[in-house]
XYZ file of C-alpha atoms in Angstrom:
459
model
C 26.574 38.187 10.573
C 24.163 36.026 12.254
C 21.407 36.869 10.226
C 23.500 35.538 7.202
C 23.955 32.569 9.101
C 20.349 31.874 9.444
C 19.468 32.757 5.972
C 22.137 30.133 4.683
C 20.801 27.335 7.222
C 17.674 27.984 5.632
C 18.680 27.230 2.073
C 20.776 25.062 2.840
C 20.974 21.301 0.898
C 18.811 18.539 2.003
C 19.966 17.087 5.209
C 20.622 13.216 4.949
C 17.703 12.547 7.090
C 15.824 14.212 5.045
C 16.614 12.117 1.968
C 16.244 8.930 4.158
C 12.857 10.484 5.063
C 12.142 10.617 1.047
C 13.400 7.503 0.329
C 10.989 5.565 2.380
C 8.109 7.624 1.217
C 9.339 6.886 -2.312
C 9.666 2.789 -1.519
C 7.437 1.766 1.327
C 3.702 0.932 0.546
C 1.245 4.269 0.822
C -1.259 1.829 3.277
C -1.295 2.109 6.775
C -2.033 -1.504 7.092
C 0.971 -2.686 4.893
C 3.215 -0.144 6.674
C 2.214 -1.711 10.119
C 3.019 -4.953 8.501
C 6.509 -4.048 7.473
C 6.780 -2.649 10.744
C 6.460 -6.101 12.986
C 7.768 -8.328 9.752
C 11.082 -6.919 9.402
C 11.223 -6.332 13.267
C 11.064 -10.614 13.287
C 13.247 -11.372 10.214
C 15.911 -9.430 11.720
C 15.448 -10.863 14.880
C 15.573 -14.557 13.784
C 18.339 -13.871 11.207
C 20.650 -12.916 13.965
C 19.164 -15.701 16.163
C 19.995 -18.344 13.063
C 23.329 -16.668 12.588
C 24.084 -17.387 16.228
C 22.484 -20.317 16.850
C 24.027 -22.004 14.125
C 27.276 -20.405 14.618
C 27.748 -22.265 18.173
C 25.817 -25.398 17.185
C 27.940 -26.252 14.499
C 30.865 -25.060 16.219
C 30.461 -26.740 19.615
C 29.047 -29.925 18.328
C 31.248 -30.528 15.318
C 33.590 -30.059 17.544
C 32.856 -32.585 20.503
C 31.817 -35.165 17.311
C 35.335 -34.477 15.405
C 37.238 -35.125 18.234
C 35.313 -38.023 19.622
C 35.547 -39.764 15.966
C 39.231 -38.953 16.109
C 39.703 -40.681 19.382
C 37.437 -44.082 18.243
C 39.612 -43.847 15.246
C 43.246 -43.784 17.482
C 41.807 -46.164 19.771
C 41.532 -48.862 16.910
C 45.067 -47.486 15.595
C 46.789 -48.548 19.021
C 44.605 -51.838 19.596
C 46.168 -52.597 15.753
C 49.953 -52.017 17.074
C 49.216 -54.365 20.202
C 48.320 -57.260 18.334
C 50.278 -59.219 16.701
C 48.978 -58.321 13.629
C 48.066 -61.637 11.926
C 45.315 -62.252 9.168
C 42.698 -63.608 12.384
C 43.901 -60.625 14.928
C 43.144 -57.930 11.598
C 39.527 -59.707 11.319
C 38.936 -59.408 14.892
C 39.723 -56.049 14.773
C 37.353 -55.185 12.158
C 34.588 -57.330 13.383
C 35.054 -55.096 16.547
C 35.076 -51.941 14.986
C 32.208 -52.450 12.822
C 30.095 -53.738 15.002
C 30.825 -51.772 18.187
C 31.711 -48.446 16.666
C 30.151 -48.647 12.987
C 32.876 -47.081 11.420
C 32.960 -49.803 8.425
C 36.745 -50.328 8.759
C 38.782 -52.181 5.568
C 42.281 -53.102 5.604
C 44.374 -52.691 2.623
C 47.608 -53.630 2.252
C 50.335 -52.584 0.377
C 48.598 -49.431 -0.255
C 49.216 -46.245 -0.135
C 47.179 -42.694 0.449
C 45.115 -41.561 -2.314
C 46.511 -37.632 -3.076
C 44.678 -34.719 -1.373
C 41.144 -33.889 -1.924
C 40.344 -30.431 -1.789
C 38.277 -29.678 1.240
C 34.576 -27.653 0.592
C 34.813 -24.183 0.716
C 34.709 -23.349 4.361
C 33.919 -26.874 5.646
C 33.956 -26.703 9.445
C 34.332 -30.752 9.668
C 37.687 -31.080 7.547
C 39.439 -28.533 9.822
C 38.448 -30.243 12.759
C 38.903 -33.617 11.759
C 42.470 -32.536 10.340
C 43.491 -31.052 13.773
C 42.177 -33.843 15.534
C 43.383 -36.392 14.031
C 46.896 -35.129 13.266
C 47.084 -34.892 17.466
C 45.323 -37.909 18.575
C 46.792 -40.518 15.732
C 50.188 -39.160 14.926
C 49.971 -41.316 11.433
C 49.650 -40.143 7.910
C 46.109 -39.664 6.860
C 43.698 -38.834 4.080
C 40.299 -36.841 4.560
C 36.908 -36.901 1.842
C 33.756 -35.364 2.926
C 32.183 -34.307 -0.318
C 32.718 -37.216 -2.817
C 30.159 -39.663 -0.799
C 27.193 -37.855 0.436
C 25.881 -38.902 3.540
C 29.523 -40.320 4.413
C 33.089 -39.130 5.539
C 35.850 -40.910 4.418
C 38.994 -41.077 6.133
C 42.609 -43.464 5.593
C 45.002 -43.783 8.178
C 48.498 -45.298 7.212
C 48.697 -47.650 10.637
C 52.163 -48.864 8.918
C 54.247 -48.815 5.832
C 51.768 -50.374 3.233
C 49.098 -50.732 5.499
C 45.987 -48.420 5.118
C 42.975 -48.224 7.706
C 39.785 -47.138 5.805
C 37.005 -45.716 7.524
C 33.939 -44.543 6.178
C 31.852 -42.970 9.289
C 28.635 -41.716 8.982
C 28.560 -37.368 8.446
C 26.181 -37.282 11.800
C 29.507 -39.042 13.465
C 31.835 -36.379 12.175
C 29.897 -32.961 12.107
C 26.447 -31.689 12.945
C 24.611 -33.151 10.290
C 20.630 -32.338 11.515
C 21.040 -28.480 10.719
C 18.303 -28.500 8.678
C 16.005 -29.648 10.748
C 16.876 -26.650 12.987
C 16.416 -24.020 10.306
C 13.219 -25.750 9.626
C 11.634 -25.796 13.081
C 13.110 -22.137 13.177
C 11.252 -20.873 9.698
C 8.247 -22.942 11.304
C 8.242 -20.923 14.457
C 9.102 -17.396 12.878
C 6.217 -18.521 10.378
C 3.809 -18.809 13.356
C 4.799 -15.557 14.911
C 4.173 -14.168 11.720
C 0.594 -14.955 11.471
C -0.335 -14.290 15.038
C 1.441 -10.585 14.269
C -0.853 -10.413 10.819
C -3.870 -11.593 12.935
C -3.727 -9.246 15.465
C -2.878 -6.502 13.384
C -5.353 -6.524 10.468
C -7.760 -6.710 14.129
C -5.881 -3.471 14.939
C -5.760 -1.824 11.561
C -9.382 -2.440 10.314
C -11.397 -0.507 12.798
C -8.908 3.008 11.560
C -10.076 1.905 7.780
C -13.741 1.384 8.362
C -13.612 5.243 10.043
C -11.568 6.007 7.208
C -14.267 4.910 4.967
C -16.992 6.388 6.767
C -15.401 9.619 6.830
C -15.342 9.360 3.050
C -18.790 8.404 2.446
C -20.365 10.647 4.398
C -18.303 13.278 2.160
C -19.643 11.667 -0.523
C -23.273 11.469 0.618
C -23.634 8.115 1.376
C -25.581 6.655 3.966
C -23.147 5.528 7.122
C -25.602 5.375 10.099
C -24.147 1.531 10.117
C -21.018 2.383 11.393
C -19.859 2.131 15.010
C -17.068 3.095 17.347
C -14.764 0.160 17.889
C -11.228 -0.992 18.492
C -8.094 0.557 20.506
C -9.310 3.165 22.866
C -7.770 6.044 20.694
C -9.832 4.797 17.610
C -13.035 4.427 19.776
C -12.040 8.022 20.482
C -11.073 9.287 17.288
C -14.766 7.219 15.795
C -16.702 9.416 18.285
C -15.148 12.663 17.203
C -16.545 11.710 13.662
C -19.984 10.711 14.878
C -20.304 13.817 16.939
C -19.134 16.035 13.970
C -21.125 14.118 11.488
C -24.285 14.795 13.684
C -23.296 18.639 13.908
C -22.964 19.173 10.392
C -26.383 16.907 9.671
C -28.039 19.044 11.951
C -27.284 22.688 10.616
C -27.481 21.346 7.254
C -31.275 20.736 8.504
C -31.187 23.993 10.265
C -29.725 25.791 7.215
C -31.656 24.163 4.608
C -35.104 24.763 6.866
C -34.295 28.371 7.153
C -33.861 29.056 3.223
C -36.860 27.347 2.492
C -38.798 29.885 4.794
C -36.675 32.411 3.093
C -37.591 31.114 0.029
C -41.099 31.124 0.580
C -41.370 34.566 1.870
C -39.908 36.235 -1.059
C -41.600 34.139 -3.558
C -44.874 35.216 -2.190
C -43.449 38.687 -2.371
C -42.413 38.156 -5.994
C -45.899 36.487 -6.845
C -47.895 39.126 -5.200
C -45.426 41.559 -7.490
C -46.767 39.673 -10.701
C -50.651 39.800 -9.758
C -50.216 43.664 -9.293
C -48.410 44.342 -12.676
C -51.152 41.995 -14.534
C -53.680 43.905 -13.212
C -51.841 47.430 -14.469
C -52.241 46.051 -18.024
C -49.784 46.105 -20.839
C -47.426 49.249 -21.643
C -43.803 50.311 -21.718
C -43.364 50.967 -18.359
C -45.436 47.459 -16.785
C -43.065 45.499 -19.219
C -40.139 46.658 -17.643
C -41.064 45.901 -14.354
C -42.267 42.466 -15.332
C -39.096 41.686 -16.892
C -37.482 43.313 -13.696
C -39.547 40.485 -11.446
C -39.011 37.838 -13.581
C -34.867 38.615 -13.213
C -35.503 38.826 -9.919
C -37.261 35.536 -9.625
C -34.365 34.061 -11.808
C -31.503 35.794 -9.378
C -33.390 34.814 -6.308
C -33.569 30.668 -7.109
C -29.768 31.340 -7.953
C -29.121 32.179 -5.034
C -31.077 29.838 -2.983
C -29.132 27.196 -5.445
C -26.075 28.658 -4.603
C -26.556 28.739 -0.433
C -28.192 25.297 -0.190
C -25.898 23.500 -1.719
C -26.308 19.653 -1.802
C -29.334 20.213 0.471
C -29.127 17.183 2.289
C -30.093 15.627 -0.880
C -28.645 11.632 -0.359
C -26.749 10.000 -3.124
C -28.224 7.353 -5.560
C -27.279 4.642 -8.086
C -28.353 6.862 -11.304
C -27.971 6.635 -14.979
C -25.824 9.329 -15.741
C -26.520 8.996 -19.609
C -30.033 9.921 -18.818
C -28.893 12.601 -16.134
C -26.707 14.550 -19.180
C -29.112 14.209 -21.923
C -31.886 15.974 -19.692
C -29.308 18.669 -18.265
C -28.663 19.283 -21.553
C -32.202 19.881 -23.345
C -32.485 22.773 -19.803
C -29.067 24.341 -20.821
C -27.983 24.083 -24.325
C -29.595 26.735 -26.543
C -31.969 26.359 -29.328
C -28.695 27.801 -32.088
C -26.484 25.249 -29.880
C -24.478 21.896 -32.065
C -24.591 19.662 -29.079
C -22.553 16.255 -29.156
C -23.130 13.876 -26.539
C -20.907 10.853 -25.772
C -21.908 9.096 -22.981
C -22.096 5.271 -22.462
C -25.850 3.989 -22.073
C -25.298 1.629 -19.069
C -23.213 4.509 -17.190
C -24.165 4.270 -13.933
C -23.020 5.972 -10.412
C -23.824 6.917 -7.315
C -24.405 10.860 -7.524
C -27.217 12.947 -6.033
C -29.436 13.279 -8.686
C -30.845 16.922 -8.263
C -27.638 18.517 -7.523
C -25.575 16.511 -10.216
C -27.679 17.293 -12.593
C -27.920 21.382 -11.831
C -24.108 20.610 -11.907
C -24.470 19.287 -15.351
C -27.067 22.744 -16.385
C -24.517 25.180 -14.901
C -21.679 23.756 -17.302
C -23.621 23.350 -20.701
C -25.884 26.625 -20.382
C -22.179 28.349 -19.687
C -20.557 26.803 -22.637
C -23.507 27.312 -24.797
C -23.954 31.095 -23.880
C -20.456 31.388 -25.129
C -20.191 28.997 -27.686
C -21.925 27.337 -30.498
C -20.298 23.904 -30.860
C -20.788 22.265 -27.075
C -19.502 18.239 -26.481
C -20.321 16.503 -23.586
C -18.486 13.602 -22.873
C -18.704 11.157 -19.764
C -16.702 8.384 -18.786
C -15.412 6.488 -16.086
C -11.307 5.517 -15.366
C -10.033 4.150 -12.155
C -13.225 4.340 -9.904
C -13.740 8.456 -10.883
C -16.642 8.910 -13.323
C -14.877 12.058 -15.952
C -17.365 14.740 -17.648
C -15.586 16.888 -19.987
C -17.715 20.231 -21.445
C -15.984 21.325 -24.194
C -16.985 24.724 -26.479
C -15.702 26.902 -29.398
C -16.097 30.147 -27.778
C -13.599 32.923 -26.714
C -12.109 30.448 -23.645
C -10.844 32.074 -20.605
C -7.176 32.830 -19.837
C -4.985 30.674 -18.007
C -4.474 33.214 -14.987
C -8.138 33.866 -14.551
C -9.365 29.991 -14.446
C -9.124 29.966 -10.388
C -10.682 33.351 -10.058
C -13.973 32.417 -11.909
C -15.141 29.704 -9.277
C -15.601 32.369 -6.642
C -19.153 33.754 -6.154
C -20.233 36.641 -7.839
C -16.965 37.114 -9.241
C -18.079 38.781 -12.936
C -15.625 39.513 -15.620
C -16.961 40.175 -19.938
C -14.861 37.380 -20.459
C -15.052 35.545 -17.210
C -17.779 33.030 -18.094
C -18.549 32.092 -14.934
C -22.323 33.594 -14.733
C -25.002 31.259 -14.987
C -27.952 31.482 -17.024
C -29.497 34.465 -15.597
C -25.969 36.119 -15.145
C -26.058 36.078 -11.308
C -22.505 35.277 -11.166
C -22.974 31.970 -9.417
C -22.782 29.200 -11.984
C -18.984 27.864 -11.651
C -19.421 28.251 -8.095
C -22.479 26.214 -7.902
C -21.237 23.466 -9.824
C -17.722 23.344 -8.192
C -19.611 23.410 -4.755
C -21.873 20.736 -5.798
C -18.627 18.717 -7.551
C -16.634 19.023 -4.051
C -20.097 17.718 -2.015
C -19.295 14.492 -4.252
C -15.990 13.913 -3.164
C -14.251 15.723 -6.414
C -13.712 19.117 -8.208
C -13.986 20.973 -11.045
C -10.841 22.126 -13.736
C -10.940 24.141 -16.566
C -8.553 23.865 -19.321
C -8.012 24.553 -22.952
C -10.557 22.970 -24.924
C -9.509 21.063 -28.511
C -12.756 22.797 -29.807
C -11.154 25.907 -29.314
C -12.725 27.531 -26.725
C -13.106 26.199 -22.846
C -12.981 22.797 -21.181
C -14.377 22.539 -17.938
C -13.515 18.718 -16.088
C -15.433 17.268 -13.553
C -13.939 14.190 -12.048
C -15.918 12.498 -8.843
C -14.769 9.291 -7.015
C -17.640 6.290 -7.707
């Protein structure tokens, strides 16, 4: 039973963290630097948001407050002083004289008047409720409230008596807190700042992990990176050396390797040429033939196979004219009987090494054209990856065999994946040599009929 129970947790749905996980991977930027952006901005935005929310929350709250009910006080005060006087024409004038000057509340008195009909208050407007509270418990009179018709203004009526009407019109800063904006300014003007010190400071961060990043690549690719140097956080300083130290390994049996095949490689071709002076000493016949033929396959498998275990050699990559690259590749592997078509822009040009991109080039046309008749060659570049398609008429190679043919010496009738003295090697080579550039090789149907073999390299 409880091995059922494991097999069903197992294949199971997708947890919801899971999607969540996918989600973000689906959304956020791929770049490490953008990611660590997102990762202080929203950080701040939040922050500040609930900071605003707050803030404003008790600023307009306490301070509308204190101003509503001081306004409503200012505004009873001149109510009572009205009922102590004895309310003639000179009395009234003093009154307003007082209250203009003193308070600035730009009192008028009209009389027989009445109150003007309700005015909707704003949609949640803080200063109306107040001022309606306030006023209905400090003045005890009829009254009439406008904050939205005169903008900058609040306008409020107060019946002192039957027929008489008290019109204020206050300033908004006397009534509510009016300089809000100014505080979500300074606020965007601080979160602003923190902002770019957080950029600053992180691009400072982030760009010592890209320049590794590109170093790692262009050493993959061939180029020269002796320029770069360790630097930043401690971990990337660490992470820097690790490269260095495994960039200087690999450079150094590359040397070893490639010193050692060139001894090997001279040893056996003074073997082979010793072979050759012997035979043309023995003359011509049946039997000397033979064993030329056998030491000239044997001088054909051997460079194969030097080829095949050096590699890129070292060799450092160029800015070369891969027009001219192709169309000399392809005089050393098409065949005399081969219809070659070449489609290659003149001004092409990429950063390749030369020797091994072009016995890259060989390897592909001589295998198309010892299979094929029609060969097209054509070379372009899309989104910083220079594209060479070889395309033939011949028999093609099944879909379930098109992995298998890359691997050394692997030799099938219909395999196609011998080079041009049938060592078995020449898919191998040329992926090898593709991968030393920083891409691979594909092979696919080909709209000639017969094989299409891809090569796509970053430039």
């Amino acid at each position: 039973m409880s091995a059922i129970t494991e097999t069903d947790k197992k294949i199971e749905p997708h947890t919801l963290y899971w999607r969540f996980n996918r989600l973000l991977e689906r959304y956020l930027p791929a770049g490490l630097y953008q990611r660590s952006l997102l990762i202080v901005v929203i950080p701040i935005v939040l922050l500040q948001s609930i900071m605003v929310g707050i803030v404003l929350d008790r600023h307009w709250d306490s301070v509308t407050k204190v101003l509503a009910r001081s306004l409503a006080r200012e505004i009873s005060l001149i109510i009572e002083l009205y009922d102590r006087t004895d309310k003639t024409p000179r009395a009234i004038e003093d009154l307003k004289t007082m209250t203009n000057d003193r308070l600035r509340l730009r009192l008028s008195v009209e009389r027989d008047s009445v109150l003007p009909l309700p005015v909707p208050a704003p949609w949640l407007s803080l200063v109306d409720t107040r001022l309606n509270r306030y006023l209905d418990h400090e003045t005890g009179r009829p009254f009439w409230i406008d904050s939205s018709s005169n903008p900058g203004f609040v306008e409020i009526r107060v019946e002192a008596e039957k027929g008489t009407i008290f019109r204020f019109l206050a300033d908004d800063d006397r009534a509510y807190a009016a300089n809000t904006n100014q505080l979500l300014i300074w606020m965007f003007i601080s979160s602003l700042i923190l902002l770019v010190i957080a950029i600053i400071f992180l691009r400072k961060q982030i760009k010592p992990i890209l320049e590794l990043a590109h170093a790692a690549r262009g050493f993959g690719l061939g180029h020269d990176v002796s320029h770069f140097a360790p630097r930043g956080a401690a971990e990337v300083r660490q992470a820097a050396q690790a490269f260095l130290n495994m960039k200087e390994r690999i450079e150094r049996h590359v040397e070893q390797r490639t010193a050692m095949l060139a001894g090997v490689s001279h040893d056996l071709r003074t073997i082979l040429t010793r072979f050759k002076l012997e035979l043309a000493f023995l003359g011509d016949n049946a039997k000397v033939t033979a064993l030329k033929g056998d030491v000239e396959e044997m001088q054909t498998m051997l460079e194969a196979y030097m080829n095949f275990a050096r590699g890129a050699g070292g060799e450092k990559a160029e800015a070369r004219n891969i027009a001219e690259i192709i169309e000399g590749a392809a005089k050393t592997g098409a065949r005399p009987h081969s219809k070659l078509k070449i489609d290659v822009a003149q001004d092409l040009i990429a950063k390749v090494r030369p020797n091994a991109f072009r016995r890259l080039i060989v390897n592909l046309i001589a295998n198309a054209a010892r299979y094929g008749e029609m060969i097209a060659v054509v070379a372009k570049t899309r989104r910083n990856r220079l594209r060479i398609t070889v395309d033939d008429n011949g028999p093609g190679i099944p879909a379930n065999m098109r992995e298998d043919v890359f691997r050394p010496f692997f030799r099938l009738d219909e395999a196609r994946n011998q080079d041009e003295g049938g060592t078995g090697l020449g898919l191998a080579i040329a992926r090898d040599i593709a991968r030393s550039h920083g891409g691979d090789i594909k092979l696919e149907e080909s709209p000639l009929g017969g094989l299409r073999a891809v090569v796509e390299i970053p430039v």
